[in-house]
PDB file of C-alpha atoms and ligand atoms in Angstrom:
ATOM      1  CA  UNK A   1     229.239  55.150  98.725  1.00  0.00           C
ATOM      2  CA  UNK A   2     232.797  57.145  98.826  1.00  0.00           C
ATOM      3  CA  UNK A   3     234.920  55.060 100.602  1.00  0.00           C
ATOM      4  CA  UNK A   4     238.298  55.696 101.664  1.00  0.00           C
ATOM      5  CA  UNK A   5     241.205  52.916 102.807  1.00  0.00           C
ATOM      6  CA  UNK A   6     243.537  53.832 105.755  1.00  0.00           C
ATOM      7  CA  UNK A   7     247.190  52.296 107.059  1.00  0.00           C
ATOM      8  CA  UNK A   8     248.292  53.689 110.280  1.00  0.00           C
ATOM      9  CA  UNK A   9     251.950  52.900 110.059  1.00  0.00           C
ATOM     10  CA  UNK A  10     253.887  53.427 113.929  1.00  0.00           C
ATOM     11  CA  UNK A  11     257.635  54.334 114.010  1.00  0.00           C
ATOM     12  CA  UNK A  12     259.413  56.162 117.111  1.00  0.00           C
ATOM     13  CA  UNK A  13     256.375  58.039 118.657  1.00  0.00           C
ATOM     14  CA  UNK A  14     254.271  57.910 121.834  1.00  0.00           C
ATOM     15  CA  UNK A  15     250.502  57.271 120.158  1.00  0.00           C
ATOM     16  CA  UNK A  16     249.011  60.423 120.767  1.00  0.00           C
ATOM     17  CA  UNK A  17     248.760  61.114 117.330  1.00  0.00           C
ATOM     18  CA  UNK A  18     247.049  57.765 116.247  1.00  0.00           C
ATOM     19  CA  UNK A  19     244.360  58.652 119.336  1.00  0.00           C
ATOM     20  CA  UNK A  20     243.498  61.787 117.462  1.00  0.00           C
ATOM     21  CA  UNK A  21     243.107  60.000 114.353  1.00  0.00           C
ATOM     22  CA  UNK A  22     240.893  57.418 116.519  1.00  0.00           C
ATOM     23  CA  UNK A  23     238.924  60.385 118.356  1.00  0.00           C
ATOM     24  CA  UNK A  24     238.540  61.914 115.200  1.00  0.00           C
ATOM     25  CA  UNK A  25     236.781  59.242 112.925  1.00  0.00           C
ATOM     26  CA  UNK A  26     234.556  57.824 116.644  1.00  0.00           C
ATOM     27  CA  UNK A  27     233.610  61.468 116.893  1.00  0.00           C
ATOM     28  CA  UNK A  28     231.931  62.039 113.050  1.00  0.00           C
ATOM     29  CA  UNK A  29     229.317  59.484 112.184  1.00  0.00           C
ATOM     30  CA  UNK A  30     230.423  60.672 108.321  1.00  0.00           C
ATOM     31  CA  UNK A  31     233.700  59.060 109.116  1.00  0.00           C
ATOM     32  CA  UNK A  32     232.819  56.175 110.772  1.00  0.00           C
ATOM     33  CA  UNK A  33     231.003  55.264 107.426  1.00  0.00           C
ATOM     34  CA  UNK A  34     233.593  55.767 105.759  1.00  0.00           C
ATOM     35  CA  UNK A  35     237.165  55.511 106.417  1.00  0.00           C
ATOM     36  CA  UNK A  36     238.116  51.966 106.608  1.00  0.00           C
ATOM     37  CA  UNK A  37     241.135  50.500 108.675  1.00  0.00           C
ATOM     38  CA  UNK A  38     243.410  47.898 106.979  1.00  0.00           C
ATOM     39  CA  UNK A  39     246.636  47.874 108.842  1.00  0.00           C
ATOM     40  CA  UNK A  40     247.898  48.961 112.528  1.00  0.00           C
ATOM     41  CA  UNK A  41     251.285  48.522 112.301  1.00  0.00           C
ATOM     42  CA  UNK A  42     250.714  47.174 116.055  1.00  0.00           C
ATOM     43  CA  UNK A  43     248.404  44.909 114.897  1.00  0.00           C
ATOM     44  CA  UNK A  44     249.135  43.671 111.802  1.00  0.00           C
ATOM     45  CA  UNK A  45     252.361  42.450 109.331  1.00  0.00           C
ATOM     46  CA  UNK A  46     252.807  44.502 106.250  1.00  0.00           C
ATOM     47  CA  UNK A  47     252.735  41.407 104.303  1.00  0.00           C
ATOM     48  CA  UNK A  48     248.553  41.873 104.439  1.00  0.00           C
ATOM     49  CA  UNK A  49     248.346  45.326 103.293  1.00  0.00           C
ATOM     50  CA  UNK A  50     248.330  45.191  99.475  1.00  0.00           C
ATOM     51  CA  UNK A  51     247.190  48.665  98.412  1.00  0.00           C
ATOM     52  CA  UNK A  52     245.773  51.935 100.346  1.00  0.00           C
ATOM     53  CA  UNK A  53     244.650  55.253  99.811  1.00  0.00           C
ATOM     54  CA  UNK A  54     245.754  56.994 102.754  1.00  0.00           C
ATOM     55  CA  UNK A  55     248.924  55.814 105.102  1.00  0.00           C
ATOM     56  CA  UNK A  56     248.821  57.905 108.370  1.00  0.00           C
ATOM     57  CA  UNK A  57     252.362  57.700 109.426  1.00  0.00           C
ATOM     58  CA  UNK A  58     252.951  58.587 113.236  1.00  0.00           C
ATOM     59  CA  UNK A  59     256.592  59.043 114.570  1.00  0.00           C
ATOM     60  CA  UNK A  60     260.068  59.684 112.794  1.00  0.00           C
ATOM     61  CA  UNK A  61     262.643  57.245 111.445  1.00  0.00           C
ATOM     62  CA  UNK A  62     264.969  56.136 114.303  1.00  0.00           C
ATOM     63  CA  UNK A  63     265.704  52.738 113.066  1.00  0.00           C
ATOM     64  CA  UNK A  64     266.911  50.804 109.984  1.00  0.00           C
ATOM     65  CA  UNK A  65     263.653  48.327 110.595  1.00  0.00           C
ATOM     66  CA  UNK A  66     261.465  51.816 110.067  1.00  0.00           C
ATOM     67  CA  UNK A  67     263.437  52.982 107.256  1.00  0.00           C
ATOM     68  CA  UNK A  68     262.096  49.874 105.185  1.00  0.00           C
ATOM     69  CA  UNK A  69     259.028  49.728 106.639  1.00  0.00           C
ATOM     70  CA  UNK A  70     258.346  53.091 105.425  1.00  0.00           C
ATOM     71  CA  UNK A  71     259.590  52.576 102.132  1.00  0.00           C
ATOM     72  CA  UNK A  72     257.201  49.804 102.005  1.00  0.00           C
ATOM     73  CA  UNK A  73     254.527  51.540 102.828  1.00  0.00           C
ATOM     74  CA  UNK A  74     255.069  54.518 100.127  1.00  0.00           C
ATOM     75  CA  UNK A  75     254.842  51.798  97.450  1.00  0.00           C
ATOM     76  CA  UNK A  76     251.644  50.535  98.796  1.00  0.00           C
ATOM     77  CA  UNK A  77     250.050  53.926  99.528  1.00  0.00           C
ATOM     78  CA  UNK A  78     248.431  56.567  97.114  1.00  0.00           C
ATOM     79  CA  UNK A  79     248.611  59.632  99.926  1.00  0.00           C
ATOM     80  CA  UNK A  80     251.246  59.338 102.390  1.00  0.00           C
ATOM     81  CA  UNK A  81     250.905  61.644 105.625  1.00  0.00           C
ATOM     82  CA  UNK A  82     252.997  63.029 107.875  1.00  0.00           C
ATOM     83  CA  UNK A  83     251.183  62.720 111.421  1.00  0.00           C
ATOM     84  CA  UNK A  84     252.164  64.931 113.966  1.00  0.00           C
ATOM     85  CA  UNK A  85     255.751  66.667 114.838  1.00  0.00           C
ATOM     86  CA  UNK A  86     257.575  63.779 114.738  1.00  0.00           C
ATOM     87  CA  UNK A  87     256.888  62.879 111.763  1.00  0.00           C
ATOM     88  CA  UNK A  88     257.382  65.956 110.078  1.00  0.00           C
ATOM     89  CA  UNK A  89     260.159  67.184 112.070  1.00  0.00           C
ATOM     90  CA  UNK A  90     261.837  64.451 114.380  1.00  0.00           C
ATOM     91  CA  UNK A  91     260.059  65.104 117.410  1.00  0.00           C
ATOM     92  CA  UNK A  92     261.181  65.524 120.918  1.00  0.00           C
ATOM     93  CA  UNK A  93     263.203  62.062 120.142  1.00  0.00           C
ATOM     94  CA  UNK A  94     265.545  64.285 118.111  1.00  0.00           C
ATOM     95  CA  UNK A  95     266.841  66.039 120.776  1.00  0.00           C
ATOM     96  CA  UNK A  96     269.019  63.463 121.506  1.00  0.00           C
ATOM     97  CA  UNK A  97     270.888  63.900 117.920  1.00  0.00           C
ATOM     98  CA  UNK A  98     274.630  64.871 118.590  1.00  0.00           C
ATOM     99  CA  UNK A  99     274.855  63.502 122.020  1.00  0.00           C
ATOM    100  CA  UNK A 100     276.802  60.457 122.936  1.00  0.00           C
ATOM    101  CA  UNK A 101     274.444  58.197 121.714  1.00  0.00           C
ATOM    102  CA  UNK A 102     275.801  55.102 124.310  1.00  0.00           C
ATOM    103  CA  UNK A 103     275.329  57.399 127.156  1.00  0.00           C
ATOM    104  CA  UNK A 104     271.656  58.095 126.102  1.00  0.00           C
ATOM    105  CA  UNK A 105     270.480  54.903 125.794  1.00  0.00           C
ATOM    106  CA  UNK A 106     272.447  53.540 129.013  1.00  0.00           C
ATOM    107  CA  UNK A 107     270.388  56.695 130.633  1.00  0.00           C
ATOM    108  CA  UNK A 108     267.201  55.510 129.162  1.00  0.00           C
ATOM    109  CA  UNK A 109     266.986  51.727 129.250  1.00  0.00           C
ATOM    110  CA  UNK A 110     267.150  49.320 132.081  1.00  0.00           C
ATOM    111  CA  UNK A 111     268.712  46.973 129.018  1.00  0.00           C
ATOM    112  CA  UNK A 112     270.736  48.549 126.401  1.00  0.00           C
ATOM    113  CA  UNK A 113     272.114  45.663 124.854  1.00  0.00           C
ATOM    114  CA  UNK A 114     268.375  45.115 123.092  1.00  0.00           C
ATOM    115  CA  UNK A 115     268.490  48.522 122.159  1.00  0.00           C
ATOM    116  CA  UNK A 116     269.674  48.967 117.964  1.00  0.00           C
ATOM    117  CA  UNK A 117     268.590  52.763 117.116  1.00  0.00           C
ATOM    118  CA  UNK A 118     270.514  54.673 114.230  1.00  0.00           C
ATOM    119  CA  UNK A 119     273.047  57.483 115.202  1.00  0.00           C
ATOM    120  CA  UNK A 120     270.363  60.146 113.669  1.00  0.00           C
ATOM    121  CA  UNK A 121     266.428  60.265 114.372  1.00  0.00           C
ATOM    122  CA  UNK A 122     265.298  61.658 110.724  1.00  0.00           C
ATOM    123  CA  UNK A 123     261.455  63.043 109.677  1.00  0.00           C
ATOM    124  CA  UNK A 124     259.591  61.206 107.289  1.00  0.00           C
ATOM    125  CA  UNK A 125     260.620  62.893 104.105  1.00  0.00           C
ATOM    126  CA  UNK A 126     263.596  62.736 104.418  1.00  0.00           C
ATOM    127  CA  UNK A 127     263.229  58.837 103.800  1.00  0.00           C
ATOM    128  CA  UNK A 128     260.466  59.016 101.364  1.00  0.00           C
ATOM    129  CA  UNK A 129     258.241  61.301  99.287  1.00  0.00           C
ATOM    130  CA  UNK A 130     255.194  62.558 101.740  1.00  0.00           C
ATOM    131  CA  UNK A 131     252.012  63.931 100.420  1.00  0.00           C
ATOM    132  CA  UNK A 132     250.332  66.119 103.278  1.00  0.00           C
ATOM    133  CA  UNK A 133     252.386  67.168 106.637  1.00  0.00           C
ATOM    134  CA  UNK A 134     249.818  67.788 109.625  1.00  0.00           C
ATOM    135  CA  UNK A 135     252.331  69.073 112.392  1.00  0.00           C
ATOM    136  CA  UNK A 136     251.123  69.128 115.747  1.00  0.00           C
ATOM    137  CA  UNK A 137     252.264  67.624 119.243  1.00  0.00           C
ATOM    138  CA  UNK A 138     249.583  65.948 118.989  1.00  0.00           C
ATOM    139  CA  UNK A 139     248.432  66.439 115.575  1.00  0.00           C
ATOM    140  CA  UNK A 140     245.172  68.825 115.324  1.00  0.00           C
ATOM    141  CA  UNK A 141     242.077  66.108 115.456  1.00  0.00           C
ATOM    142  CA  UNK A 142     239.856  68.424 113.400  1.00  0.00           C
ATOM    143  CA  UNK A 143     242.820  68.914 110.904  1.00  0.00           C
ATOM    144  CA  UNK A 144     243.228  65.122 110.295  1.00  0.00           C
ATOM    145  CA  UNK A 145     239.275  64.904 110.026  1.00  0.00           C
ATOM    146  CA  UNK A 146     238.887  68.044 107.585  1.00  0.00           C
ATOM    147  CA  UNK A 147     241.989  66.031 105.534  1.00  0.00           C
ATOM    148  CA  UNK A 148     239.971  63.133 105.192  1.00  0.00           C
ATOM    149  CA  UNK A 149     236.727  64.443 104.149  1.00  0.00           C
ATOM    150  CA  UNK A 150     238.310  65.831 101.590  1.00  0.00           C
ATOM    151  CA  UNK A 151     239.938  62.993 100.281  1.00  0.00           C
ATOM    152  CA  UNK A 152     236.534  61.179 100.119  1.00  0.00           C
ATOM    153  CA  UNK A 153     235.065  63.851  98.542  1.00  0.00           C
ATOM    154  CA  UNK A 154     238.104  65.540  96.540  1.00  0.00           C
ATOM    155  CA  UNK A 155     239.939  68.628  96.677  1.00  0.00           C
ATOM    156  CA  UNK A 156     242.755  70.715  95.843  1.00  0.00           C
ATOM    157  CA  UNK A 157     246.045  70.231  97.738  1.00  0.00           C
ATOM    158  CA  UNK A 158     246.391  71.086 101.357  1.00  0.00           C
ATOM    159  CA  UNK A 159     248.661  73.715 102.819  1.00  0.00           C
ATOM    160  CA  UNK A 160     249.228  75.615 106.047  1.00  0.00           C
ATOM    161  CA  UNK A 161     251.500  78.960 105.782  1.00  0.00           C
ATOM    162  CA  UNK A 162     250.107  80.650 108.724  1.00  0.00           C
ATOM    163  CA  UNK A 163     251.781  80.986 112.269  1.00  0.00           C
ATOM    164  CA  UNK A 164     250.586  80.803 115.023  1.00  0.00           C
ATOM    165  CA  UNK A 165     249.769  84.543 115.849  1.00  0.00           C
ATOM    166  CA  UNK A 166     247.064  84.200 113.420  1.00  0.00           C
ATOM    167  CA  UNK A 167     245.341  82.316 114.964  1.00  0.00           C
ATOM    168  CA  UNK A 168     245.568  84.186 118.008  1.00  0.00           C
ATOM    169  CA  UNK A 169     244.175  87.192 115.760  1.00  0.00           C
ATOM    170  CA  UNK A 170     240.825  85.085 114.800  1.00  0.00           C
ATOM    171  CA  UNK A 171     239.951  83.921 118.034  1.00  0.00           C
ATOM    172  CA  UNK A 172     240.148  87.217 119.741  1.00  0.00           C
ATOM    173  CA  UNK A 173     243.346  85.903 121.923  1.00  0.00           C
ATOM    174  CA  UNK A 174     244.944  88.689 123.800  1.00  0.00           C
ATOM    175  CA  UNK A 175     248.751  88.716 123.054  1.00  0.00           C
ATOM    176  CA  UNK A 176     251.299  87.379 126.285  1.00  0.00           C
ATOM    177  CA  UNK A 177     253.952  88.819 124.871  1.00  0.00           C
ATOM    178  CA  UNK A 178     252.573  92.318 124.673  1.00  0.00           C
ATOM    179  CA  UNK A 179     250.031  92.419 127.425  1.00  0.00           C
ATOM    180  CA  UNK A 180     252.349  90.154 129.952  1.00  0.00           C
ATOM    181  CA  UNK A 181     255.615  89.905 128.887  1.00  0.00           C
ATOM    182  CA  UNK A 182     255.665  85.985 128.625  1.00  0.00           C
ATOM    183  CA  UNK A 183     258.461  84.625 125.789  1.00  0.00           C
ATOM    184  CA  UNK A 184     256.367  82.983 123.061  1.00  0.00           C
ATOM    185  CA  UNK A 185     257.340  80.950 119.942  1.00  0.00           C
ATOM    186  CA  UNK A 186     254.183  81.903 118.042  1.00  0.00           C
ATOM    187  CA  UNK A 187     255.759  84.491 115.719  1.00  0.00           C
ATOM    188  CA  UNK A 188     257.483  82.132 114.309  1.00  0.00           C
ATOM    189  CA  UNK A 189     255.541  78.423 114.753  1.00  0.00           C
ATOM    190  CA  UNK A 190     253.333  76.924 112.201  1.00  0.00           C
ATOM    191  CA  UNK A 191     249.375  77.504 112.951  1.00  0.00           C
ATOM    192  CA  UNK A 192     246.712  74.550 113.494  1.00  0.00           C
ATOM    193  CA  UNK A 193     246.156  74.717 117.097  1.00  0.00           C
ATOM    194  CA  UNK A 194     243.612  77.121 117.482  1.00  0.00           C
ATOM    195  CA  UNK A 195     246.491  79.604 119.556  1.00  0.00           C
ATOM    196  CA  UNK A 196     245.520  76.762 122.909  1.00  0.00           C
ATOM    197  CA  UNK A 197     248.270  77.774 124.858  1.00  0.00           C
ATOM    198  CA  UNK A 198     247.840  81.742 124.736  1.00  0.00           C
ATOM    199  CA  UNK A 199     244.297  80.983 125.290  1.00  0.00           C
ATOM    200  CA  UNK A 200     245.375  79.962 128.584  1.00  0.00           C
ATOM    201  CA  UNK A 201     248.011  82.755 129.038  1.00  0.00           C
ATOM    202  CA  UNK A 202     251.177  80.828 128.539  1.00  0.00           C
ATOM    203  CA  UNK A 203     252.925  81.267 125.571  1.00  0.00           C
ATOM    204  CA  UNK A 204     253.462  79.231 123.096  1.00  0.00           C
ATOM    205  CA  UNK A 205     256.580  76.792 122.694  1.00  0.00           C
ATOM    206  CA  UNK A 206     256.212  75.826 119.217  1.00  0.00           C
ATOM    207  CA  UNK A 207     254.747  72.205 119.032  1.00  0.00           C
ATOM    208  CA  UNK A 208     254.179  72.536 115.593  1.00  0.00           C
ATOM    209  CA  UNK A 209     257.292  73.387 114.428  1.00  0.00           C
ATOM    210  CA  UNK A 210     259.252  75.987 112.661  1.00  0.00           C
ATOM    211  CA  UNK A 211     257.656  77.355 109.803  1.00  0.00           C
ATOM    212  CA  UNK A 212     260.276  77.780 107.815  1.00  0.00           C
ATOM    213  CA  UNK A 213     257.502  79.020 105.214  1.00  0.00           C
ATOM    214  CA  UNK A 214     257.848  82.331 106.958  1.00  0.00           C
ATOM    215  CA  UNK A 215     261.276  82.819 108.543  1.00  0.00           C
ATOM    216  CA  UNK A 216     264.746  82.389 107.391  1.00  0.00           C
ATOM    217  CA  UNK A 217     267.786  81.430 109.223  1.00  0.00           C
ATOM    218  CA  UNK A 218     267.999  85.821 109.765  1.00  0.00           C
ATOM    219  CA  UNK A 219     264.581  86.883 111.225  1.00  0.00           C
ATOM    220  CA  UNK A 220     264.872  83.115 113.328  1.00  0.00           C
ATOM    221  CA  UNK A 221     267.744  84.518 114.939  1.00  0.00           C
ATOM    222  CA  UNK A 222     266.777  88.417 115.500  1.00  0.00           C
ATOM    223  CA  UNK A 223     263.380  86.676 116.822  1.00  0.00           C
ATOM    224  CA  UNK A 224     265.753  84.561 119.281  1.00  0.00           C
ATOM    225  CA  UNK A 225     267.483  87.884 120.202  1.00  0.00           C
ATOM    226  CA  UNK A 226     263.766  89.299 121.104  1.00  0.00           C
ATOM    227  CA  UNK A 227     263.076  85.823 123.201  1.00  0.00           C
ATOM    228  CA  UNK A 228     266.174  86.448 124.968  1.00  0.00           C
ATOM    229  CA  UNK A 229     266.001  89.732 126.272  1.00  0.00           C
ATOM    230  CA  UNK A 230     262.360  89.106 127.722  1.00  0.00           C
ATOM    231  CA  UNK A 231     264.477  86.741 130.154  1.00  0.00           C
ATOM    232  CA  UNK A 232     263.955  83.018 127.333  1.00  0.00           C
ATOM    233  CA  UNK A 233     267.549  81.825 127.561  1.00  0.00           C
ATOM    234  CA  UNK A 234     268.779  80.946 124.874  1.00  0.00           C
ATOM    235  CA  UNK A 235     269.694  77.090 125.951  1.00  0.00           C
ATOM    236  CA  UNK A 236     266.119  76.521 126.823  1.00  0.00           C
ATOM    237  CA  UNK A 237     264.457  78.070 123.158  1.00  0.00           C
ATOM    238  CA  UNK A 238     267.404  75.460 121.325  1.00  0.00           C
ATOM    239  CA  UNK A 239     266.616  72.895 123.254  1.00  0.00           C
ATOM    240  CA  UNK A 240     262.761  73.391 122.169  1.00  0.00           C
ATOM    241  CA  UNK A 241     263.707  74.190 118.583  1.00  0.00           C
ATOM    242  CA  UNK A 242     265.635  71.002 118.670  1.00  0.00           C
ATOM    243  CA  UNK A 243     263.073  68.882 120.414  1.00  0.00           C
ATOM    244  CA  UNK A 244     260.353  70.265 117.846  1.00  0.00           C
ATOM    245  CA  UNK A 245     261.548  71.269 114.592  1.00  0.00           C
ATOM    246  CA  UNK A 246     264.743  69.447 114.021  1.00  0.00           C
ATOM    247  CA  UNK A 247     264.288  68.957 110.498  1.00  0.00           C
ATOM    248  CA  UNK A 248     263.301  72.341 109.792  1.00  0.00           C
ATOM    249  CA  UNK A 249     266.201  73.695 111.423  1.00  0.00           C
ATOM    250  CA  UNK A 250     268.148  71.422 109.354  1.00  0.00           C
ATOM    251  CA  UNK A 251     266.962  73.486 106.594  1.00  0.00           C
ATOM    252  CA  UNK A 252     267.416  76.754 107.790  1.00  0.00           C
ATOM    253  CA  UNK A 253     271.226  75.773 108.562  1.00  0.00           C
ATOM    254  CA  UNK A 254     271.888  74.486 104.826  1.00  0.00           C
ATOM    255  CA  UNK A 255     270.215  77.339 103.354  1.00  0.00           C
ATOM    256  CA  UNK A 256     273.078  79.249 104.982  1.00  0.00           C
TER     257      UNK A 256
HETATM  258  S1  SF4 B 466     253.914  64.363 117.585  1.00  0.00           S
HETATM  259 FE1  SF4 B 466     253.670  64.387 119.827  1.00  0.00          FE
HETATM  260  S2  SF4 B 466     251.736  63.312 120.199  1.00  0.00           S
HETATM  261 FE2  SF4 B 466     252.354  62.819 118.087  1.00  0.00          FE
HETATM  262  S3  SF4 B 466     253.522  60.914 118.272  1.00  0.00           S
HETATM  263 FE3  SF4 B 466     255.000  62.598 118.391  1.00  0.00          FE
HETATM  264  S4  SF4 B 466     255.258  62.975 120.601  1.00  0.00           S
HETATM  265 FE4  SF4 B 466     253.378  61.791 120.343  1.00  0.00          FE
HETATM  266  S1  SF4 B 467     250.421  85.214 122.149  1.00  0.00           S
HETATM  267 FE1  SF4 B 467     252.116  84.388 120.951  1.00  0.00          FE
HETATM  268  S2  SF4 B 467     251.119  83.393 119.229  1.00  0.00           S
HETATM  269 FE2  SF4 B 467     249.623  84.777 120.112  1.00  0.00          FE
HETATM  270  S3  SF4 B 467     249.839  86.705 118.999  1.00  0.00           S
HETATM  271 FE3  SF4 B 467     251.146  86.834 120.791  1.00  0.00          FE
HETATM  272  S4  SF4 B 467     253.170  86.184 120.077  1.00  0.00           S
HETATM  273 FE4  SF4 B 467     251.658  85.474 118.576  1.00  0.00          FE
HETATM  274  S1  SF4 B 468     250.302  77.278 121.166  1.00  0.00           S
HETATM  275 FE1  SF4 B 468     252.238  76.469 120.448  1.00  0.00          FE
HETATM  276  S2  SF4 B 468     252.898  74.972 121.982  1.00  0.00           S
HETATM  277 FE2  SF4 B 468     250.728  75.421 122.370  1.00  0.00          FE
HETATM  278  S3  SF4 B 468     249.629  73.791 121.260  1.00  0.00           S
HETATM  279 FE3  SF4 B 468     249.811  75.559 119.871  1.00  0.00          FE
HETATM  280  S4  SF4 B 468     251.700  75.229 118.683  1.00  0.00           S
HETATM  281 FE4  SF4 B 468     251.741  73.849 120.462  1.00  0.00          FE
END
């Protein structure tokens, strides 16, 4: 029987990706079969994972311990992935990136003085080669299980290029922006989650990410012009671009 081996390596992150991955494999008896868990970072020391196919990695790199833990990992691993928008793009912990990093943590922790973070909060790649990115605050459940399957079974490489309109498109959504007037990041966020927050008439404030696949630093800021004049100031889309696509907007800024 296909088999397949599976890490779930934790870094700064809140879980809610590794419960998807959980809820996805206790949801499909296929999957229960046959994806096999040999390290929690939670759990376990990486000293007893020799080898795996697939290391889910949840969170982004905010310390020097997590910087060599993933590097560990990639050695070990044959797929590395990206779980979730922190992971792929720094996550909301990013946001904090530029502040005064003393005043942050004196805000945040009843006692600093255990607290050792490094001055930047960085996505995975930019520490170490990654294999598949499934964006998503949380990651898309049926996304991680559709991933799997087909690295049991085989199959070409996985890529997602749409935004998030299309998906609005298939499912029959009714536009917020045109038939309400409600600011929406879907134009230009990455697709996945099946358009849930239109669905519900909100719009949509770009969980998973900037797709940078589909807008440059130019339309991103003619797009923010848009935002603006439907009443989106402009402190509150940054502050979501930062919180959700920090990486990405990384890129955009060194593309020029
Ligand atoms: S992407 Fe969202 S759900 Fe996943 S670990 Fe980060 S904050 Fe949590
Ligand atoms: S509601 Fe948002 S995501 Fe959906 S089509 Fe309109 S702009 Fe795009
Ligand atoms: S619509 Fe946007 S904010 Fe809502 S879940 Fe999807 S990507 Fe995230």
């Amino acid at each position: 029987m296909r088999k397949v081996s599976v890490a779930v390596v934790k870094l700064t992150s809140c879980s809610g990706c590794i419960n998807e991955f959980l809820y996805a494999v206790a949801s499909s008896p296929e999957l229960l079969r046959r994806v096999t868990l040999v390290y929690a970072t939670e759990f376990q020391d990486l000293n007893t994972l020799e080898e795996v196919d697939v290391a889910l990695v949840e969170g982004s790199v905010a310390t020097q311990q997590q910087e060599e833990l993933v590097k560990s990992v990639r050695s070990r691993a044959r797929l590395v992935v990206a779980l979730g928008t922190c992971a792929v793009f720094g996550g909301v912990q990013a946001a904090r990136v530029g502040e005064d990093l003393r005043r942050v943590i004196l805000a945040s922790y009843p006692n600093p003085d255990f607290v050792s973070v490094l001055p930047e909060v960085r996505s995975l790649d930019r520490v170490v080669r990654v294999d598949v990115r499934l964006q998503g605050c949380p990651v898309n459940g049926d996304s991680l299980a559709r991933l799997l399957v087909k690295v049991i079974y085989g199959g070409g490489e996985v890529s997602i290029v749409e935004n998030a309109c299309s998906e609005c498109k298939r499912a029959g959504v009714q536009c917020v922006m045109v038939s309400k007037g409600v600011p929406c990041l879907g134009p230009v966020t990455f697709g996945g989650c099946g358009a849930l927050c239109p669905s519900f008439g909100r719009g949509c404030y770009g969980c998973y990410g900037l797709n940078t696949s589909l807008v440059d630093a130019e339309r991103l800021a003619k797009f923010l012009e848009v935002l603006e004049k439907m009443g989106m100031s402009r402190e509150d889309v940054n502050s979501l671009l930062k919180s959700f696509s920090y990486s990405a907007l990384a890129r955009l800024q060194a593309r020029g």
